Coordinates of C-alpha atoms and ligand atoms in Angstrom, one line a residue:
X1207 CA -11.7 -4.7 23.9
X1208 CA -11.7 -0.9 23.3
X1209 CA -15.1 0.7 22.8
X1210 CA -13.6 2.4 19.7
X1211 CA -13.0 -1.0 18.0
X1212 CA -16.5 -2.1 18.9
X1213 CA -17.9 1.0 17.2
X1214 CA -15.6 0.4 14.2
X1215 CA -17.0 -3.2 13.8
X1216 CA -20.5 -1.8 14.0
X1217 CA -19.7 0.6 11.2
X1218 CA -18.4 -2.2 9.0
X1219 CA -21.2 -4.7 9.8
X1220 CA -24.2 -2.3 10.1
X1221 CA -25.3 -4.2 13.2
X1222 CA -24.3 -4.5 16.8
X1223 CA -22.1 -7.4 17.7
X1224 CA -21.1 -9.1 20.9
X1225 CA -17.3 -9.8 20.9
X1226 CA -17.5 -13.4 21.9
X1227 CA -20.2 -14.2 19.4
X1228 CA -18.4 -12.4 16.7
X1229 CA -15.2 -14.4 17.5
X1230 CA -17.1 -17.6 17.2
X1231 CA -18.7 -16.5 13.9
X1232 CA -15.2 -15.6 12.5
X1233 CA -13.3 -18.6 13.5
X1234 CA -15.8 -21.6 13.4
X1235 CA -14.8 -24.7 11.4
X1236 CA -11.8 -25.4 9.2
X1237 CA -11.1 -24.1 5.7
X1238 CA -11.5 -27.5 4.2
X1239 CA -14.8 -28.4 5.9
X1240 CA -16.2 -25.0 4.9
X1241 CA -15.1 -25.4 1.3
X1242 CA -16.6 -28.9 1.3
X1243 CA -19.9 -27.5 2.6
X1244 CA -19.9 -24.9 -0.1
X1245 CA -19.3 -27.5 -2.7
X1246 CA -22.1 -29.7 -1.4
X1247 CA -24.5 -26.7 -1.9
X1248 CA -23.1 -25.2 -5.1
X1249 CA -21.3 -28.1 -6.7
X1250 CA -22.1 -27.2 -10.3
X1251 CA -21.4 -23.4 -9.9
X1252 CA -18.2 -22.1 -11.6
X1253 CA -15.6 -21.5 -8.9
X1254 CA -12.2 -20.8 -10.4
X1255 CA -10.7 -20.0 -13.8
X1256 CA -6.9 -19.7 -13.9
X1257 CA -5.5 -18.6 -17.3
X1258 CA -8.4 -20.3 -19.1
X1259 CA -8.4 -23.5 -17.0
X1260 CA -11.7 -23.7 -15.1
X1261 CA -13.2 -25.8 -12.4
X1262 CA -16.6 -25.8 -10.5
X1263 CA -16.9 -25.9 -6.7
X1264 CA -17.7 -29.6 -7.0
X1265 CA -14.7 -30.4 -9.2
X1266 CA -12.3 -28.5 -6.9
X1267 CA -13.6 -30.3 -3.9
X1268 CA -13.3 -33.7 -5.6
X1269 CA -9.7 -33.0 -6.7
X1270 CA -8.7 -31.6 -3.3
X1271 CA -10.1 -34.8 -1.7
X1272 CA -8.0 -37.0 -4.0
X1273 CA -4.8 -35.0 -3.6
X1274 CA -5.4 -35.3 0.2
X1275 CA -5.8 -39.1 -0.2
X1276 CA -2.5 -39.2 -2.2
X1277 CA -0.6 -37.3 0.5
X1278 CA -2.1 -39.5 3.2
X1279 CA -1.0 -42.5 1.2
X1280 CA 2.5 -41.2 1.1
X1281 CA 2.6 -40.8 4.9
X1282 CA 2.1 -37.1 5.0
X1283 CA 0.6 -36.4 8.4
X1284 CA -1.3 -33.7 10.2
X1285 CA 0.9 -30.6 10.5
X1286 CA 3.6 -31.8 8.1
X1287 CA 4.7 -29.0 5.8
X1288 CA 4.0 -29.3 2.1
X1289 CA 6.0 -27.0 -0.2
X1290 CA 4.0 -25.3 -3.0
X1291 CA 6.4 -23.7 -5.4
X1292 CA 5.1 -23.2 -9.0
X1293 CA 3.7 -20.4 -11.1
X1294 CA 0.0 -19.6 -10.7
X1295 CA -2.1 -22.4 -12.2
X1296 CA -5.3 -24.3 -11.4
X1297 CA -3.1 -27.3 -10.5
X1298 CA -1.3 -25.2 -7.9
X1299 CA -4.7 -24.3 -6.3
X1300 CA -5.7 -28.0 -6.3
X1301 CA -2.4 -28.9 -4.6
X1302 CA -3.0 -26.2 -2.0
X1303 CA -6.6 -27.3 -1.3
X1304 CA -5.5 -31.0 -1.1
X1305 CA -2.8 -30.1 1.4
X1306 CA -5.3 -28.3 3.6
X1307 CA -7.7 -31.2 3.4
X1308 CA -5.1 -33.7 4.5
X1309 CA -4.6 -31.6 7.6
X1310 CA -1.1 -30.8 6.5
X1311 CA 0.4 -27.3 6.5
X1312 CA 0.8 -25.6 3.1
X1313 CA 4.0 -23.7 2.5
X1314 CA 3.4 -21.4 -0.5
X1315 CA 6.5 -19.9 -2.0
X1316 CA 7.3 -17.6 -4.9
X1317 CA 8.0 -19.7 -8.0
X1318 CA 10.9 -17.3 -8.9
X1319 CA 12.9 -18.0 -5.7
X1320 CA 16.6 -18.7 -6.4
X1321 CA 18.2 -21.9 -5.4
X1322 CA 19.7 -20.2 -2.3
X1323 CA 16.5 -18.7 -1.2
X1324 CA 14.7 -22.0 -1.5
X1325 CA 17.4 -23.8 0.3
X1326 CA 17.0 -21.4 3.2
X1327 CA 13.2 -22.1 3.4
X1328 CA 13.7 -25.8 3.1
X1329 CA 16.2 -25.9 5.9
X1330 CA 13.9 -23.8 8.0
X1331 CA 10.6 -25.6 7.3
X1332 CA 11.7 -29.2 6.4
X1333 CA 8.7 -30.0 4.3
X1334 CA 7.6 -33.7 4.0
X1335 CA 6.3 -33.2 0.4
X1336 CA 6.4 -30.7 -2.3
X1337 CA 4.4 -29.7 -5.4
X1338 CA 6.8 -27.9 -7.7
X1339 CA 7.3 -26.7 -11.3
X1340 CA 10.3 -27.6 -13.3
X1341 CA 12.7 -24.8 -12.1
X1342 CA 12.0 -25.4 -8.4
X1343 CA 12.4 -29.1 -9.0
X1344 CA 16.0 -28.6 -10.2
X1345 CA 16.7 -26.5 -7.1
X1346 CA 15.1 -29.1 -4.9
X1347 CA 17.0 -32.0 -6.4
X1348 CA 20.2 -30.0 -5.6
X1349 CA 19.2 -29.5 -2.0
X1350 CA 17.7 -33.0 -1.5
X1351 CA 15.7 -33.6 1.7
X1352 CA 12.1 -33.8 0.4
X1353 CA 10.8 -37.3 0.0
X1354 CA 7.6 -36.9 -2.0
X1355 CA 8.0 -34.4 -4.9
X1356 CA 5.0 -34.0 -7.2
X1357 CA 5.4 -32.2 -10.6
X1358 CA 3.0 -29.4 -11.5
X1359 CA 2.5 -28.1 -15.0
X1360 CA 3.9 -31.1 -16.8
X1361 CA 5.1 -34.7 -16.5
X1362 CA 7.0 -35.8 -13.4
X1363 CA 10.5 -36.6 -14.7
X1364 CA 10.0 -40.2 -13.4
X1365 CA 8.3 -39.1 -10.2
X1366 CA 4.5 -38.5 -9.8
X1367 CA 2.7 -35.5 -11.4
X1368 CA -0.4 -33.9 -10.2
X1369 CA -2.5 -36.1 -12.6
X1370 CA -1.2 -39.1 -10.8
X1371 CA -2.2 -37.7 -7.4
X1372 CA -5.7 -37.2 -8.8
X1373 CA -6.0 -41.0 -9.2
X1374 CA -5.9 -41.5 -5.4
X1375 CA -8.9 -42.3 -3.3
X1376 CA -10.8 -39.2 -2.1
X1377 CA -10.8 -38.6 1.6
X1378 CA -12.9 -36.4 3.9
X1379 CA -11.4 -33.2 5.5
X1380 CA -9.2 -33.9 8.4
X1381 CA -11.3 -32.8 11.4
X1382 CA -8.5 -31.6 13.6
X1383 CA -5.9 -30.2 11.1
X1384 CA -2.4 -28.7 11.9
X1385 CA -1.8 -25.1 11.0
X1386 CA -3.2 -24.2 7.6
X1387 CA -0.2 -22.5 6.4
X1388 CA 3.4 -21.7 7.0
X1389 CA 3.6 -18.4 5.2
X1390 CA 6.9 -16.5 4.8
X1391 CA 7.3 -12.8 5.3
X1392 CA 8.3 -11.0 2.1
X1393 CA 11.7 -10.2 3.6
X1394 CA 12.1 -6.7 2.1
X1395 CA 14.2 -5.8 5.1
X1396 CA 15.8 -9.1 6.1
X1397 CA 15.6 -12.9 5.8
X1398 CA 12.0 -14.2 5.5
X1399 CA 10.6 -15.5 8.7
X1400 CA 8.0 -18.4 8.8
X1401 CA 4.6 -17.4 10.0
X1402 CA 2.3 -20.3 11.0
X1403 CA -1.3 -19.5 10.5
X1404 CA -4.0 -21.6 12.0
X1405 CA -7.3 -22.4 10.1
X1406 CA -9.0 -20.0 12.6
X1407 CA -6.5 -17.2 11.8
X1408 CA -7.1 -17.5 8.1
X1409 CA -10.9 -17.9 8.4
X1410 CA -11.2 -14.9 10.7
X1411 CA -9.1 -12.8 8.4
X1412 CA -11.1 -13.4 5.2
X1413 CA -14.5 -13.6 6.9
X1414 CA -14.0 -10.2 8.6
X1415 CA -13.3 -8.7 5.2
X1416 CA -16.1 -10.6 3.5
X1417 CA -18.6 -9.2 6.1
X1418 CA -17.3 -5.7 5.7
X1419 CA -17.2 -5.8 1.9
X1420 CA -20.6 -7.5 1.6
X1421 CA -19.3 -10.5 -0.3
X1422 CA -22.0 -12.8 -1.7
X1423 CA -22.3 -15.9 -3.9
X1424 CA -23.0 -13.7 -6.9
X1425 CA -19.6 -12.0 -6.7
X1426 CA -17.1 -12.5 -9.4
X1427 CA -13.5 -11.6 -8.3
X1428 CA -10.7 -10.9 -10.8
X1429 CA -7.1 -10.7 -9.8
X1430 CA -3.5 -11.2 -11.1
X1431 CA -1.8 -11.5 -7.7
X1432 CA 0.6 -14.3 -7.0
X1433 CA -0.9 -17.2 -5.0
X1434 CA 2.3 -17.5 -3.0
X1435 CA 1.2 -14.4 -1.0
X1436 CA -1.8 -14.0 1.4
X1437 CA -3.3 -11.3 -0.7
X1438 CA -3.8 -13.6 -3.7
X1439 CA -4.8 -16.6 -1.6
X1440 CA -7.4 -14.6 0.3
X1441 CA -9.3 -14.2 -3.0
X1442 CA -9.4 -18.0 -3.4
X1443 CA -10.6 -18.3 0.2
X1444 CA -13.4 -15.8 -0.2
X1445 CA -14.5 -17.5 -3.4
X1446 CA -14.7 -21.0 -1.9
X1447 CA -16.4 -19.8 1.3
X1448 CA -19.1 -17.8 -0.4
X1449 CA -19.6 -20.1 -3.4
X1450 CA -18.8 -17.2 -5.7
X1451 CA -16.5 -17.2 -8.7
X1452 CA -12.9 -16.0 -9.3
X1453 CA -10.8 -15.5 -12.4
X1454 CA -7.1 -15.4 -11.7
X1455 CA -4.5 -14.4 -14.2
X1456 CA -1.0 -15.9 -13.8
X1457 CA 0.7 -12.7 -15.0
X1458 CA -0.5 -9.1 -14.7
X1459 CA -1.3 -7.5 -18.0
X1460 CA -3.7 -4.6 -18.0
X1461 CA -5.4 -5.7 -21.3
X1462 CA -5.8 -9.3 -20.1
X1463 CA -7.1 -8.2 -16.7
X1464 CA -9.6 -5.7 -18.2
X1465 CA -10.8 -8.3 -20.8
X1466 CA -11.5 -10.7 -17.9
X1467 CA -13.4 -8.0 -16.0
X1468 CA -15.6 -7.3 -19.1
X1469 CA -16.1 -10.8 -20.2
X1470 CA -17.1 -12.2 -16.7
X1471 CA -18.9 -9.0 -15.6
X1472 CA -16.5 -9.0 -12.6
X1473 CA -17.9 -7.3 -9.5
X1474 CA -14.6 -7.2 -7.4
X1475 CA -11.0 -6.4 -8.3
X1476 CA -8.0 -7.1 -6.0
X1477 CA -4.8 -5.3 -6.9
X1478 CA -1.7 -3.7 -5.5
X1479 CA -0.9 0.0 -6.1
X1480 CA 1.8 -0.9 -8.7
X1481 CA -1.0 -2.6 -10.7
X1482 CA -3.3 0.4 -10.4
X1483 CA -0.4 2.5 -11.7
X1484 CA 0.1 0.4 -14.7
X1485 CA -3.7 0.2 -15.4
X1486 CA -3.8 4.0 -15.3
X1487 CA -0.9 4.3 -17.7
X1488 CA -2.3 1.7 -20.2
X1489 CA -3.5 3.4 -23.4
X1490 CA -6.5 1.0 -23.6
X1491 CA -8.0 1.9 -20.3
X1492 CA -10.3 4.6 -21.5
X1493 CA -12.1 2.1 -23.8
X1494 CA -12.2 -0.8 -21.2
X1495 CA -15.6 -1.8 -19.9
X1496 CA -15.1 -1.8 -16.1
X1497 CA -18.7 -0.9 -15.3
X1498 CA -19.5 -4.2 -13.6
X1499 CA -17.1 -3.6 -10.7
X1500 CA -18.8 -2.8 -7.5
X1501 CA -15.5 -2.9 -5.5
X1502 CA -11.8 -2.3 -6.4
X1503 CA -9.6 -3.1 -3.4
X1504 CA -6.1 -1.9 -3.0
X1505 CA -3.6 -3.3 -0.4
X1506 CA -0.1 -4.6 0.4
X1507 CA 1.6 -1.2 -0.1
X1508 CA 0.7 2.4 0.3
X1509 CA -1.8 3.8 -2.3
X1510 CA -0.8 7.4 -3.0
X1511 CA -3.6 9.9 -2.8
X1512 CA -2.6 11.2 -6.3
X1513 CA -2.9 7.7 -7.8
X1514 CA -6.2 7.0 -5.9
X1515 CA -7.7 10.1 -7.5
X1516 CA -6.5 9.1 -11.0
X1517 CA -8.0 5.7 -10.6
X1518 CA -11.2 7.1 -9.2
X1519 CA -11.5 9.0 -12.6
X1520 CA -11.1 5.7 -14.4
X1521 CA -13.3 3.4 -12.3
X1522 CA -15.9 5.9 -11.0
X1523 CA -14.8 5.0 -7.5
X1524 CA -11.8 5.6 -5.2
X1525 CA -10.2 2.2 -4.6
X1526 CA -11.1 0.8 -1.2
X1527 CA -7.8 0.7 0.6
X1528 CA -7.2 -1.9 3.2
X1529 CA -4.2 -2.7 5.4
X1530 CA -2.9 -6.1 6.5
X1531 CA 0.2 -8.3 6.9
X1532 CA 1.2 -12.0 6.7
X1533 CA 1.3 -12.1 10.5
X1534 CA -2.1 -10.6 11.2
X1535 CA -4.2 -11.1 8.0
X1536 CA -6.6 -8.4 6.9
X1537 CA -6.8 -5.9 9.7
X1538 CA -8.0 -2.5 8.7
X1539 CA -10.3 -1.4 5.9
X1540 CA -12.1 1.6 4.6
X1541 CA -15.9 1.3 4.8
X1542 CA -17.8 -0.3 1.9
X1543 CA -20.3 2.5 2.0
X1544 CA -17.5 5.2 2.3
X1545 CA -16.3 7.7 2.9
X1546 CA -13.0 6.6 1.2
X1547 CA -10.4 9.3 2.0
X1548 CA -7.2 8.7 0.0
X1549 CA -4.3 8.3 2.3
X1550 CA -6.4 6.6 5.0
X1551 CA -6.7 2.9 5.4
X1552 CA -9.9 3.0 7.5
X1553 CA -11.2 1.3 10.6
X1554 CA -10.4 -2.1 12.2
X1555 CA -12.1 -5.0 10.5
X1556 CA -14.5 -7.1 12.6
X1557 CA -12.6 -8.9 15.4
X1558 CA -9.5 -6.8 15.3
X1559 CA -8.5 -4.5 18.1
X1560 CA -6.0 -1.7 17.2
X1561 CA -4.0 0.7 19.3
X1562 CA -0.9 2.8 18.8
X1563 CA 2.2 2.4 21.0
X1564 CA 3.5 5.7 22.3
X1565 CA 6.0 7.1 19.8
X1566 CA 9.6 6.5 21.0
X1567 CA 10.7 9.8 19.6
X1568 CA 7.7 11.6 21.2
X1569 CA 7.2 13.0 17.7
X1570 CA 3.4 13.6 17.5
X1571 CA 3.3 14.0 13.8
X1572 CA 4.5 10.4 13.1
X1573 CA 1.9 8.9 15.5
X1574 CA 3.0 5.6 17.0
X1575 CA 3.6 1.9 16.1
X1576 CA 0.4 0.1 15.1
X1577 CA -0.4 -2.8 17.5
X1578 CA -3.1 -5.4 16.6
X1579 CA -4.8 -8.2 18.5
X1580 CA -7.6 -10.5 17.5
X1581 CA -8.3 -14.0 16.1
X1582 CA -6.7 -13.0 12.8
X1583 CA -3.3 -12.6 14.5
X1584 CA -0.7 -15.4 14.4
X1585 CA 0.7 -17.0 17.6
X1586 CA 4.4 -16.6 17.0
X1587 CA 7.2 -17.1 14.4
X1588 CA 8.3 -20.5 13.3
X1589 CA 11.3 -21.6 15.5
X1590 CA 12.2 -18.0 16.3
X1591 CA 11.5 -17.5 20.0
X1592 CA 13.4 -14.2 20.1
X1593 CA 11.7 -12.7 17.1
X1594 CA 8.3 -13.9 18.6
X1595 CA 9.1 -12.2 21.9
X1596 CA 9.9 -8.9 20.1
X1597 CA 6.8 -9.0 18.0
X1598 CA 4.1 -10.4 20.3
X1599 CA 3.2 -9.3 23.8
X1600 CA 2.1 -11.8 26.3
X1601 CA -1.5 -10.7 26.0
X1602 CA -1.5 -11.1 22.3
X1603 CA -0.7 -7.7 20.8
X1604 CA 1.3 -7.8 17.6
X1605 CA 3.8 -5.1 17.0
X1606 CA 3.4 -4.5 13.3
X1607 CA 6.5 -2.3 12.8
X1608 CA 4.2 0.1 10.9
X1609 CA 3.6 3.6 12.1
X1610 CA 0.2 5.2 12.1
X1611 CA -2.0 8.1 13.2
X1612 CA -5.6 7.8 14.2
X1613 CA -7.8 10.7 13.3
X1614 CA -9.1 12.3 16.4
X1615 CA -12.5 13.1 14.8
X1616 CA -13.5 9.9 13.1
X1617 CA -11.1 7.2 14.4
X1618 CA -9.8 6.2 10.9
X1619 CA -6.2 5.1 10.5
X1620 CA -3.4 6.6 8.4
X1621 CA -0.2 4.7 7.8
X1622 CA 2.7 7.1 8.1
X1623 CA 5.6 4.7 7.5
X1624 CA 7.5 1.7 8.9
X1625 CA 9.6 2.1 11.9
X1626 CA 12.5 0.2 10.2
X1627 CA 12.4 2.7 7.4
X1628 CA 12.9 5.6 9.7
X1629 CA 15.7 7.9 8.5
X1630 CA 17.7 9.6 11.2
X1631 CA 19.4 12.6 9.6
X1632 CA 21.4 15.1 11.7
X1633 CA 19.8 13.5 14.8
X1634 CA 16.2 14.2 13.5
X1635 CA 13.6 11.7 12.5
X1636 CA 12.4 11.7 8.9
X1637 CA 9.6 9.3 7.8
X1638 CA 10.1 8.5 4.1
X1639 CA 6.4 8.2 3.4
X1640 CA 5.8 11.9 4.4
X1641 CA 8.4 13.0 1.8
X1642 CA 7.2 10.6 -0.8
X1643 CA 3.6 11.9 -0.7
X1644 CA 4.9 15.4 -1.5
X1645 CA 7.1 14.2 -4.3
X1646 CA 4.3 12.1 -5.8
X1647 CA 2.4 15.2 -6.5
X1648 CA 5.0 16.5 -9.0
X1649 CA 3.9 15.7 -12.6
X1650 CA 7.4 14.5 -13.7
X1651 CA 7.5 11.9 -10.9
X1652 CA 6.1 8.5 -12.0
X1653 CA 7.2 6.6 -8.9
X1654 CA 9.3 7.5 -5.9
X1655 CA 10.9 6.0 -2.9
X1656 CA 12.8 7.9 -0.2
X1657 CA 15.4 6.2 1.9
X1658 CA 18.4 7.1 4.1
X1659 CA 21.9 6.7 2.7
X1660 CA 24.9 6.7 5.0
X1661 CA 26.6 10.1 5.2
X1662 CA 29.5 11.4 7.2
X1663 CA 27.9 14.7 7.8
X1664 CA 24.4 13.7 8.6
X1665 CA 24.7 10.1 9.8
X1666 CA 22.1 9.4 7.1
X1667 CA 21.0 11.7 4.4
X1668 CA 17.6 11.8 2.8
X1669 CA 17.7 10.7 -0.8
X1670 CA 14.8 10.5 -3.3
X1671 CA 14.9 7.6 -5.8
X1672 CA 12.7 8.7 -8.7
X1673 CA 11.4 7.1 -11.8
X1674 CA 10.8 10.1 -14.1
X1675 CA 7.9 10.7 -16.5
X1676 CA 9.7 12.9 -19.1
X1677 CA 12.3 15.5 -18.1
X1678 CA 13.0 15.8 -14.5
X1679 CA 14.5 18.8 -12.8
X1680 CA 16.1 17.6 -9.5
X1681 CA 16.3 21.1 -8.2
X1682 CA 12.6 21.7 -8.8
X1683 CA 11.8 18.5 -6.8
X1684 CA 13.9 19.6 -3.9
X1685 CA 12.3 23.1 -4.1
X1686 CA 8.8 21.6 -3.9
X1687 CA 9.8 19.7 -0.8
X1688 CA 11.2 22.9 0.7
X1689 CA 7.9 24.6 0.3
X1690 CA 6.1 21.8 2.1
X1691 CA 8.4 20.2 4.6
X1692 CA 11.0 21.3 7.2
X1693 CA 14.4 21.6 5.7
X1694 CA 15.8 18.5 7.4
X1695 CA 13.2 16.3 5.7
X1696 CA 14.0 17.5 2.2
X1697 CA 16.0 15.2 0.0
X1698 CA 19.7 16.2 -0.2
X1699 CA 19.9 14.3 -3.6
X1700 CA 17.6 12.9 -6.3
X1701 CA 18.7 9.7 -8.0
X1702 CA 16.9 8.9 -11.2
X1703 CA 16.3 5.2 -11.9
X1704 CA 14.6 3.4 -14.7
X1705 CA 12.7 1.2 -12.3
X1706 CA 12.4 1.0 -8.5
X1707 CA 13.6 -2.3 -7.1
X1708 CA 10.4 -4.0 -6.0
X1709 CA 9.3 -7.5 -5.0
X1710 CA 6.4 -9.4 -6.7
X1711 CA 3.8 -7.6 -4.6
X1712 CA 5.1 -4.2 -5.7
X1713 CA 6.7 -3.4 -2.5
X1714 CA 9.9 -1.4 -2.7
X1715 CA 13.0 -3.3 -1.6
X1716 CA 14.5 -0.8 0.7
X1717 CA 17.6 -2.9 1.3
X1718 CA 18.5 -2.5 -2.5
X1719 CA 18.0 1.2 -2.6
X1720 CA 20.9 2.4 -0.5
X1721 CA 23.3 0.5 -2.7
X1722 CA 21.8 2.4 -5.8
X1723 CA 22.6 5.8 -4.4
X1724 CA 26.2 5.6 -5.5
X1725 CA 25.7 4.3 -9.1
X1726 CA 22.5 6.1 -9.9
X1727 CA 24.0 9.6 -10.4
X1728 CA 22.0 12.6 -9.6
Ligands
AMP3031 P1 3.1 -8.6 3.9 O1 3.4 -9.3 5.2 O2 3.9 -9.0 2.7 O3 1.6 -8.7 3.6 O4 3.4 -7.1 4.2 C1 2.8 -6.4 5.2 C2 3.2 -5.0 5.2 O5 2.8 -4.3 4.0 C3 2.6 -4.2 6.3 O6 3.2 -4.3 7.5 C4 2.7 -2.7 5.7 O7 4.0 -2.3 6.0 C5 2.5 -3.0 4.3 N1 1.1 -2.6 3.9 C6 0.1 -3.5 3.7 N2 -1.0 -2.8 3.3 C7 -0.7 -1.5 3.3 C8 -1.4 -0.3 3.0 N3 -2.6 -0.2 2.6 N4 -0.7 0.9 3.2 C9 0.6 0.9 3.5 N5 1.3 -0.2 3.7 C10 0.7 -1.4 3.6

């Protein structure tokens, strides 16, 4: 382990740590056994509220134990996959916790998947059971294959519903469970890949962040993130490990979120940059009482320095930006006690080792590919040996595909882009993020994504896709870039769009952009 990483952990923890002891502290136990231990201690304490439906730690534990008993009764065994495909609800969380407790592997999926997308995942993962809402049920029936299908959010159309599963006999957590999860990558650049995550992976990821962010049983978390993604689930994990409380909204609405923060005196907020953007634009934000928040976390996509500053003016704090991925969990974070420099994601979280691979282009300014290693990091893609060999070295380093630069003075990390998003224009490398940061400063730019569009002359040409705030003068935008960037990095064209194509986590879908260059006009 590099000395620099050790020093970074010390900064986060405020104490010296011996790597082997830290590893044990991060990975010990299973999620279900830890959640059960919390429930034994704080059974009556409120745990979770989802769109008004609430349960205490003890109630969640009892329901998870019954759902686990139901799955066991249906022959679901250790490591069998269990599909979870429904909009956010308390029932969905109970189904997830029951799956973990049975020692099976939860497979959380976005409730809005199309029939084709779901068919791909079912063929890939072959789940033994499924907890689904009505829409997904129709897709499932068409594809067939899953033997036990439990309805969530309503009656079971002849089959069992979650209420029936809750009638089963409670069972204790499986002592030697299979992988906790088969998570799927968000697939913004290709078909989603399955990422098996062990209980130790998931525990290390959230415990490292909880230590760094000083999480306690008194915390109250609010978020409106989908529970089909690690970001949203990590809030549930932290809550059930600490015995704290979480309020989750099924849909993001600034007013609803801010009301929940004020009503529950929330101390922690999890959100993605697109949500901070909408909070900042919401006319009620000035009157909202957000004074209870001790920590506002941003992750999953780049937080622009300009937005970080606007949010700081609203919340009285720069959001704490952190960086992570499905494959490697929560990896890098700014320090709880600051400094929080917008544009920087901070230092490796406890347990994580970070290094940069030498840049293939030898281009100093873009830094190198971010490599991560530690108990948080997965052990290989599901049934994809080639993708695994590409992504993981034999000694456990994960190639993230993200590019970064480490500050020579303080060792903090800046994300400069993704290697797959690299534009090669006239033989020269252009990193979209560098151009986006300049454009984000222009007052008429509400959101921007820069991408390469095939061009006979340049191979690829740099194009800026902009959502405008008022009148937008494309020439002025290009001129701003020319002041700040080398000519080859400046957009050749500006395409104005009503919305950027994004997935549910607010990540721009680069695959969709290039096709919009032709019909967006300029
Ligand atoms: P996912 O697997 O859906 O969590 O996506 C992980 C990817 O999101 C990373 O590989 C990064 O490209 C991106 N990402 C996550 N956090 C940040 C951040 N703070 N800044 C920039 N990109 C981020």
